[in-house]
Short mmCIF file of C-alpha atoms and ligand atoms in Angstrom, two decimals:
data_model
loop_
_atom_site.label_atom_id
_atom_site.label_comp_id
_atom_site.label_asym_id
_atom_site.label_seq_id
_atom_site.Cartn_x
_atom_site.Cartn_y
_atom_site.Cartn_z
CA MET A 1 -27.37 15.52 -11.70
CA ASN A 2 -27.05 17.57 -14.71
CA GLN A 3 -27.47 16.72 -18.55
CA PHE A 4 -24.01 15.08 -18.96
CA THR A 5 -24.40 11.24 -18.18
CA PRO A 6 -21.01 9.45 -17.07
CA GLN A 7 -19.89 6.41 -18.74
CA PRO A 8 -21.74 3.47 -17.73
CA GLY A 9 -20.24 1.95 -14.76
CA ILE A 10 -18.58 4.84 -13.43
CA MET A 11 -21.58 5.68 -10.75
CA ASP A 12 -20.84 2.09 -9.17
CA ILE A 13 -17.42 3.54 -8.09
CA ALA A 14 -17.12 4.02 -4.53
CA LEU A 15 -15.35 6.91 -3.39
CA TYR A 16 -11.92 6.38 -1.72
CA GLN A 17 -12.21 6.54 2.03
CA GLY A 18 -9.19 8.12 3.11
CA GLY A 19 -7.49 8.29 6.36
CA LYS A 20 -8.84 11.02 8.67
CA ALA A 21 -6.15 14.02 9.10
CA HIS A 22 -8.24 16.19 11.40
CA VAL A 23 -10.02 15.77 14.70
CA GLU A 24 -13.04 18.63 15.25
CA GLY A 25 -11.75 21.03 18.21
CA VAL A 26 -8.22 19.20 18.30
CA ALA A 27 -5.38 21.16 17.48
CA ASN A 28 -2.33 18.63 17.77
CA VAL A 29 -3.65 15.21 16.71
CA ILE A 30 -1.49 12.35 16.55
CA LYS A 31 -2.12 10.71 13.02
CA LEU A 32 -1.98 6.88 12.98
CA SER A 33 -4.40 6.10 10.48
CA SER A 34 -2.22 6.32 7.09
CA ASN A 35 0.66 3.95 7.54
CA GLU A 36 3.17 7.01 7.30
CA ASN A 37 6.77 6.90 8.27
CA PRO A 38 6.93 8.77 11.57
CA PHE A 39 10.34 9.87 10.96
CA GLY A 40 9.59 11.54 7.81
CA PRO A 41 12.12 10.96 4.44
CA SER A 42 15.92 10.53 4.55
CA PRO A 43 17.49 14.30 5.09
CA ALA A 44 18.80 13.74 1.78
CA ALA A 45 15.38 13.64 -0.07
CA ILE A 46 14.62 16.82 1.57
CA GLU A 47 17.66 18.38 0.60
CA ALA A 48 17.17 17.08 -2.98
CA ILE A 49 13.56 18.91 -2.81
CA ARG A 50 15.30 21.95 -1.67
CA ALA A 51 17.93 21.84 -4.52
CA THR A 52 15.46 21.52 -7.31
CA ALA A 53 13.34 24.44 -6.21
CA GLY A 54 15.36 26.32 -8.89
CA GLN A 55 14.72 23.83 -11.73
CA VAL A 56 10.77 23.64 -11.72
CA HIS A 57 10.47 26.35 -14.71
CA ARG A 58 11.80 23.43 -17.12
CA TYR A 59 9.92 19.98 -17.54
CA PRO A 60 11.23 17.21 -15.93
CA SER A 61 12.44 14.01 -17.72
CA THR A 62 10.00 12.09 -19.38
CA ASP A 63 11.41 8.92 -19.21
CA HIS A 64 12.84 8.71 -15.51
CA ALA A 65 16.16 7.36 -16.65
CA GLU A 66 17.91 8.67 -13.53
CA LEU A 67 15.54 7.47 -10.94
CA ARG A 68 15.03 4.29 -12.68
CA ALA A 69 18.92 3.53 -12.84
CA ALA A 70 18.87 4.10 -9.18
CA ILE A 71 16.31 1.88 -8.23
CA GLY A 72 18.14 -0.73 -10.41
CA GLU A 73 21.45 -0.20 -8.84
CA VAL A 74 19.91 -0.36 -5.26
CA HIS A 75 17.55 -3.50 -5.98
CA GLY A 76 19.96 -5.29 -8.49
CA LEU A 77 17.20 -5.01 -11.32
CA ASP A 78 17.25 -3.96 -14.92
CA PRO A 79 16.13 -0.58 -15.05
CA ASP A 80 14.49 -1.00 -18.60
CA ARG A 81 12.10 -3.21 -16.87
CA ILE A 82 10.93 -0.42 -14.33
CA ILE A 83 8.33 2.31 -14.62
CA CYS A 84 7.70 4.98 -12.33
CA GLY A 85 4.19 6.72 -11.45
CA VAL A 86 2.42 8.82 -9.27
CA GLY A 87 2.30 6.90 -6.31
CA SER A 88 2.14 3.13 -6.89
CA ASP A 89 -1.51 3.81 -7.26
CA GLU A 90 -0.77 4.97 -10.60
CA VAL A 91 1.31 1.92 -11.63
CA LEU A 92 -1.49 -0.17 -10.64
CA GLN A 93 -3.95 1.78 -12.64
CA PHE A 94 -1.62 1.59 -15.89
CA VAL A 95 -1.80 -2.08 -15.40
CA THR A 96 -5.51 -2.28 -15.00
CA GLN A 97 -6.24 0.08 -17.80
CA ALA A 98 -4.02 -1.70 -20.13
CA TYR A 99 -5.23 -5.16 -19.68
CA THR A 100 -8.72 -5.31 -18.50
CA GLY A 101 -11.94 -3.78 -19.93
CA PRO A 102 -15.79 -4.50 -19.87
CA GLY A 103 -16.44 -7.99 -19.71
CA ASP A 104 -13.10 -8.69 -17.76
CA GLU A 105 -12.80 -9.87 -14.25
CA VAL A 106 -10.08 -8.77 -11.63
CA ILE A 107 -9.62 -10.86 -8.72
CA TYR A 108 -8.72 -9.36 -4.90
CA THR A 109 -8.93 -10.99 -1.82
CA GLU A 110 -11.61 -10.47 1.14
CA HIS A 111 -9.48 -7.83 2.84
CA GLY A 112 -7.61 -6.90 0.14
CA PHE A 113 -6.47 -2.85 -0.34
CA SER A 114 -9.51 -1.15 -1.19
CA MET A 115 -8.28 0.65 -4.43
CA TYR A 116 -8.25 -2.89 -6.50
CA PRO A 117 -11.76 -3.03 -6.75
CA ILE A 118 -12.00 0.84 -7.78
CA LEU A 119 -9.13 -0.01 -10.34
CA ALA A 120 -11.12 -2.51 -11.69
CA ARG A 121 -14.36 -0.20 -12.19
CA MET A 122 -12.33 2.39 -13.50
CA ALA A 123 -11.39 0.05 -16.34
CA GLY A 124 -14.74 -0.99 -17.02
CA ALA A 125 -14.11 -4.38 -15.51
CA THR A 126 -15.82 -6.43 -12.87
CA PRO A 127 -14.03 -6.73 -9.54
CA VAL A 128 -14.35 -10.41 -8.14
CA GLN A 129 -13.93 -10.93 -4.61
CA VAL A 130 -12.27 -13.95 -2.82
CA PRO A 131 -12.60 -15.16 0.55
CA GLU A 132 -9.87 -15.30 2.99
CA ARG A 133 -9.16 -17.76 5.80
CA GLN A 134 -8.53 -15.90 9.43
CA ARG A 135 -7.33 -12.78 7.62
CA VAL A 136 -4.39 -14.82 5.71
CA VAL A 137 -5.06 -15.06 1.58
CA GLU A 138 -5.63 -18.49 0.39
CA VAL A 139 -3.87 -19.41 -3.10
CA ASP A 140 -6.22 -22.14 -3.76
CA ALA A 141 -9.45 -19.99 -2.97
CA ILE A 142 -7.77 -17.75 -5.86
CA LEU A 143 -7.07 -20.19 -8.21
CA ALA A 144 -10.74 -21.48 -7.95
CA ALA A 145 -12.13 -18.29 -8.58
CA CYS A 146 -10.25 -17.71 -11.90
CA THR A 147 -12.41 -17.89 -15.00
CA GLU A 148 -11.80 -17.22 -19.02
CA ARG A 149 -12.72 -13.60 -18.01
CA THR A 150 -10.17 -13.39 -15.23
CA ARG A 151 -7.08 -10.95 -16.28
CA ILE A 152 -5.49 -9.76 -13.32
CA VAL A 153 -4.97 -11.16 -9.48
CA PHE A 154 -3.85 -8.38 -7.11
CA LEU A 155 -2.42 -9.43 -4.11
CA ALA A 156 -0.86 -7.28 -1.60
CA ASN A 157 2.49 -9.08 0.30
CA PRO A 158 2.31 -7.78 3.10
CA ALA A 159 -1.37 -7.20 3.09
CA ASN A 160 -3.18 -3.91 4.04
CA PRO A 161 -5.20 -3.78 6.45
CA THR A 162 -4.32 -7.26 8.01
CA GLY A 163 -0.62 -6.86 7.96
CA THR A 164 -0.32 -10.85 7.08
CA MET A 165 1.90 -12.14 4.66
CA LEU A 166 1.92 -15.36 2.08
CA THR A 167 5.19 -17.07 2.03
CA GLU A 168 7.68 -16.97 -1.12
CA ALA A 169 6.59 -20.53 -1.87
CA GLU A 170 2.81 -20.04 -1.67
CA VAL A 171 3.34 -16.89 -4.00
CA THR A 172 5.39 -18.84 -6.19
CA ARG A 173 2.54 -21.61 -6.56
CA LEU A 174 0.25 -19.11 -7.23
CA ALA A 175 2.19 -17.85 -9.93
CA ASP A 176 2.82 -21.27 -11.12
CA ASN A 177 -0.64 -22.27 -11.40
CA LEU A 178 -2.70 -19.23 -12.73
CA PRO A 179 -4.14 -19.91 -15.91
CA GLY A 180 -1.94 -18.45 -18.72
CA HIS A 181 -3.93 -15.42 -19.72
CA VAL A 182 -3.96 -14.04 -15.87
CA LEU A 183 -1.52 -11.43 -14.61
CA LEU A 184 -0.30 -11.47 -11.09
CA VAL A 185 0.23 -8.04 -9.77
CA LEU A 186 2.28 -8.21 -6.31
CA ASP A 187 1.73 -5.29 -4.53
CA GLY A 188 5.03 -4.38 -2.51
CA ALA A 189 3.91 -1.13 -0.59
CA TYR A 190 5.22 -2.80 2.72
CA ALA A 191 7.84 -5.07 1.31
CA GLU A 192 10.35 -2.88 3.11
CA PHE A 193 9.38 -3.62 6.41
CA VAL A 194 10.24 -7.12 6.04
CA GLU A 195 14.12 -7.67 6.28
CA GLY A 196 15.69 -9.40 3.59
CA PHE A 197 12.35 -9.35 1.45
CA ASP A 198 12.55 -8.57 -2.55
CA GLY A 199 8.79 -7.63 -2.71
CA GLY A 200 8.56 -10.66 -5.41
CA ALA A 201 11.40 -9.09 -7.63
CA ALA A 202 12.93 -12.32 -8.15
CA LEU A 203 9.59 -13.83 -9.57
CA VAL A 204 9.11 -10.99 -11.64
CA SER A 205 12.36 -11.73 -13.01
CA ALA A 206 11.71 -15.27 -13.46
CA ARG A 207 8.33 -15.40 -15.04
CA ASP A 208 6.21 -13.54 -17.69
CA ASN A 209 2.89 -13.21 -16.04
CA VAL A 210 4.12 -11.50 -13.05
CA ILE A 211 4.36 -7.71 -12.07
CA MET A 212 5.48 -6.25 -8.75
CA THR A 213 4.69 -2.50 -7.39
CA ARG A 214 6.37 -0.37 -5.04
CA THR A 215 5.93 3.07 -3.11
CA PHE A 216 8.09 5.82 -1.32
CA SER A 217 4.93 6.66 0.36
CA LYS A 218 5.59 4.11 3.45
CA ILE A 219 8.97 3.53 4.74
CA TYR A 220 10.61 6.05 2.62
CA GLY A 221 8.29 8.65 4.23
CA LEU A 222 7.32 10.47 0.98
CA GLY A 223 3.64 9.81 0.83
CA GLY A 224 2.87 13.45 0.12
CA LEU A 225 4.95 13.49 -2.89
CA ARG A 226 3.26 10.72 -4.67
CA ILE A 227 6.01 8.32 -6.13
CA GLY A 228 5.90 4.64 -6.84
CA TRP A 229 7.25 2.32 -9.43
CA GLY A 230 6.59 -0.92 -10.78
CA TYR A 231 8.71 -4.02 -12.19
CA ALA A 232 7.56 -6.23 -15.32
CA PRO A 233 8.49 -7.95 -18.13
CA ARG A 234 9.95 -5.80 -20.73
CA ALA A 235 6.98 -6.28 -23.00
CA ILE A 236 4.31 -5.20 -20.42
CA ILE A 237 6.57 -2.21 -19.64
CA ASP A 238 6.79 -1.01 -23.08
CA VAL A 239 2.76 -1.18 -22.98
CA LEU A 240 2.52 0.58 -19.68
CA ASN A 241 4.48 3.46 -20.89
CA ARG A 242 1.94 3.97 -23.98
CA ILE A 243 -0.48 5.04 -21.80
CA ARG A 244 1.73 7.17 -19.02
CA GLN A 245 1.59 10.66 -19.56
CA PRO A 246 4.72 11.86 -20.64
CA PHE A 247 5.39 14.36 -17.67
CA ASN A 248 3.69 12.28 -15.09
CA LEU A 249 6.71 12.62 -12.23
CA SER A 250 7.61 16.12 -11.63
CA THR A 251 11.39 17.17 -11.18
CA VAL A 252 10.88 17.27 -7.60
CA GLN A 253 9.19 14.20 -7.13
CA LEU A 254 12.07 12.56 -9.16
CA ALA A 255 14.83 14.14 -7.56
CA ALA A 256 13.72 13.19 -4.10
CA ALA A 257 12.80 9.46 -4.72
CA GLU A 258 16.18 9.16 -6.25
CA ALA A 259 17.81 10.66 -3.01
CA ALA A 260 15.53 8.81 -1.07
CA VAL A 261 16.34 5.07 -2.61
CA ARG A 262 20.11 5.89 -2.59
CA ASP A 263 19.85 6.07 1.29
CA GLN A 264 19.36 2.73 2.31
CA ASP A 265 20.83 3.42 5.73
CA TRP A 266 17.90 5.47 6.42
CA VAL A 267 15.31 2.47 5.42
CA VAL A 268 17.53 0.07 7.75
CA ARG A 269 17.10 2.46 10.54
CA CYS A 270 13.16 3.16 10.09
CA ARG A 271 12.70 -0.65 9.67
CA ALA A 272 14.50 -1.37 12.70
CA GLU A 273 12.52 1.11 15.00
CA ASN A 274 9.27 -0.11 13.00
CA THR A 275 9.95 -3.55 14.26
CA LEU A 276 10.67 -2.65 17.54
CA TRP A 277 7.43 -0.70 18.19
CA ARG A 278 5.39 -3.10 16.42
CA GLY A 279 6.33 -5.60 18.70
CA TRP A 280 5.88 -3.63 21.59
CA LEU A 281 2.41 -2.12 20.58
CA ALA A 282 0.87 -5.47 19.88
CA GLU A 283 2.16 -6.80 23.52
CA ARG A 284 0.74 -4.09 25.16
CA PHE A 285 -2.59 -4.37 23.23
CA ALA A 286 -2.53 -8.22 23.90
CA GLU A 287 -2.32 -7.37 27.85
CA LEU A 288 -5.21 -5.18 27.17
CA GLY A 289 -7.29 -8.42 25.91
CA ILE A 290 -6.96 -6.74 22.54
CA ALA A 291 -6.08 -9.55 19.65
CA SER A 292 -3.82 -8.71 16.57
CA ASP A 293 -2.37 -10.68 13.95
CA GLN A 294 1.55 -10.95 13.76
CA SER A 295 2.04 -8.03 11.30
CA CYS A 296 4.66 -7.58 8.83
CA ALA A 297 4.13 -4.34 7.94
CA ASN A 298 4.06 -0.82 9.63
CA PHE A 299 0.70 -1.06 11.44
CA ILE A 300 -1.36 -3.39 13.64
CA LEU A 301 -4.83 -4.57 13.06
CA ALA A 302 -6.17 -4.55 16.31
CA ARG A 303 -9.23 -6.81 16.75
CA PHE A 304 -11.88 -5.65 19.45
CA ALA A 305 -14.70 -7.68 20.98
CA ASP A 306 -17.55 -6.32 18.22
CA ARG A 307 -18.19 -3.31 15.87
CA ALA A 308 -19.69 -1.40 18.73
CA GLU A 309 -16.10 -1.77 21.05
CA ALA A 310 -14.31 -0.85 17.87
CA GLU A 311 -16.16 2.13 17.34
CA ALA A 312 -16.50 3.40 20.75
CA CYS A 313 -12.91 3.04 21.21
CA ASP A 314 -12.39 4.91 17.84
CA LEU A 315 -14.43 7.87 19.35
CA PHE A 316 -12.44 7.66 22.31
CA LEU A 317 -8.97 7.91 20.85
CA GLN A 318 -10.35 11.06 18.66
CA SER A 319 -11.52 12.75 21.97
CA GLN A 320 -7.96 12.00 22.98
CA GLY A 321 -6.51 13.47 19.61
CA LEU A 322 -5.69 10.22 18.49
CA ILE A 323 -6.36 9.32 14.75
CA VAL A 324 -6.44 5.43 13.81
CA ARG A 325 -8.21 3.67 10.87
CA ARG A 326 -11.69 2.18 10.79
CA VAL A 327 -11.77 -0.54 8.38
CA ALA A 328 -15.35 -1.95 8.54
CA GLY A 329 -14.92 -1.36 4.16
CA TYR A 330 -12.39 -3.95 4.61
CA ASN A 331 -14.81 -6.50 5.75
CA LEU A 332 -13.21 -5.69 9.09
CA PRO A 333 -16.02 -4.01 11.26
CA GLN A 334 -14.61 -4.93 14.80
CA ALA A 335 -11.01 -3.96 13.99
CA LEU A 336 -9.01 -0.43 13.92
CA ARG A 337 -5.67 -0.40 12.26
CA ILE A 338 -3.31 1.68 14.00
CA THR A 339 -0.03 2.70 12.47
CA VAL A 340 3.18 1.96 14.29
CA GLY A 341 4.31 5.76 15.33
CA ASP A 342 7.60 6.86 16.90
CA GLU A 343 7.84 5.72 20.72
CA SER A 344 5.68 8.98 22.06
CA SER A 345 3.06 7.94 19.83
CA CYS A 346 2.97 4.38 20.69
CA ARG A 347 2.83 5.05 24.55
CA ALA A 348 0.00 7.74 23.96
CA VAL A 349 -2.16 5.21 21.85
CA VAL A 350 -1.84 2.41 24.37
CA ASP A 351 -1.91 4.95 27.12
CA ALA A 352 -5.57 5.98 26.03
CA VAL A 353 -6.95 2.57 24.95
CA ARG A 354 -6.03 1.16 28.57
CA ALA A 355 -8.22 4.41 29.61
CA PHE A 356 -11.08 3.49 27.29
CA LYS A 357 -10.97 -0.24 28.66
CA GLU A 358 -10.90 1.02 32.06
CA ARG A 359 -13.57 3.37 31.75
CA ALA A 360 -15.68 0.61 30.17
CA ALA A 361 -14.91 -1.76 33.06
N1 PMP B 401 -1.12 -0.91 -1.83
C1 PMP B 401 -1.03 -0.91 -0.70
C2 PMP B 401 -1.49 -2.28 -0.06
C3 PMP B 401 -1.23 0.45 0.08
O1 PMP B 401 -1.86 0.18 1.43
C4 PMP B 401 -1.12 1.76 -0.46
C5 PMP B 401 -1.54 2.77 0.25
N2 PMP B 401 -2.48 3.04 1.34
C6 PMP B 401 -0.93 1.79 -1.91
C7 PMP B 401 -0.97 0.59 -2.57
C8 PMP B 401 -0.68 2.76 -2.75
O2 PMP B 401 0.36 3.69 -2.13
P1 PMP B 401 0.91 4.85 -2.92
O3 PMP B 401 -0.26 5.33 -4.03
O4 PMP B 401 0.98 5.69 -2.25
O5 PMP B 401 2.10 4.37 -3.49
#
């Protein structure tokens, strides 16, 4: 400690527990801990990154007009209702910072994304955790938890780390029944993995109390570049732009994201691979006596007998150079979240889990 005292509440913020990237003493790890796209970004995005190298002495655009136009075209949305950020994390931060403060409550669910309580506390607000039923979000529990102080409800659909999803009808019921002073934030980080799903865009278009966030980090394979976007009512976009730094996205980020969103063939191919290998993984795990819920995203949540078995399996996988994600911090101590990799990674993780089970038998 030194003589400078941080603002009240800051020391209550838990440090974000990121996915591991290395194992001591293992040179070539297979990383299945951060829900990254094993095929990387579209070749068009890589080309755009190279092409912008000669422009980096110039400041980037402040209004992101070209990227917003491209997103608008591809998704059939009004570009004036789109805002871009440094990952969807930053867009979520804009929303929390703009609409909550000390004395306010922010609702997230039992196994909800760990950034939600962090963002609430960063804004000085109080995070309120609502129970789920068997790893599925319950609309009635959220509605029952709303008070006069509630300002935001965060809902990831599909959810991380459970991979489960609420139906469109349930999400609409939630939006319809929230008190008028509560904003519903639909986090669509994994929306592209669900064929034909708009991430809640139609609901945002039709309501004034719903916001959707999306990312280039998952199916677009650009996690290392940090780009996300939000779609919201115009009045909300106007508010968010006032707290957005003018040059929050670099020339390289903007060009890569624009090229990536225009290459929907890449998205279609990556989604098909993910669906195929996600199903294969879940089946092999089931054969090994390890249950998982039907995942709608690019990972599966493997449930072991108990915490001890999950941790022992994680350590064994690490010894084999495989990194998966412990999710005890998400109230799921008996589970491991495993990203769907390419074919060889999927085979490697199944072989290693089988070896772990055989050793224990
Ligand atoms: N929402 C959810 C549900 C996530 O899982 C993640 C990434 N782990 C994010 C948002 C943030 O992603 P990014 O900031 O990379 O867009």
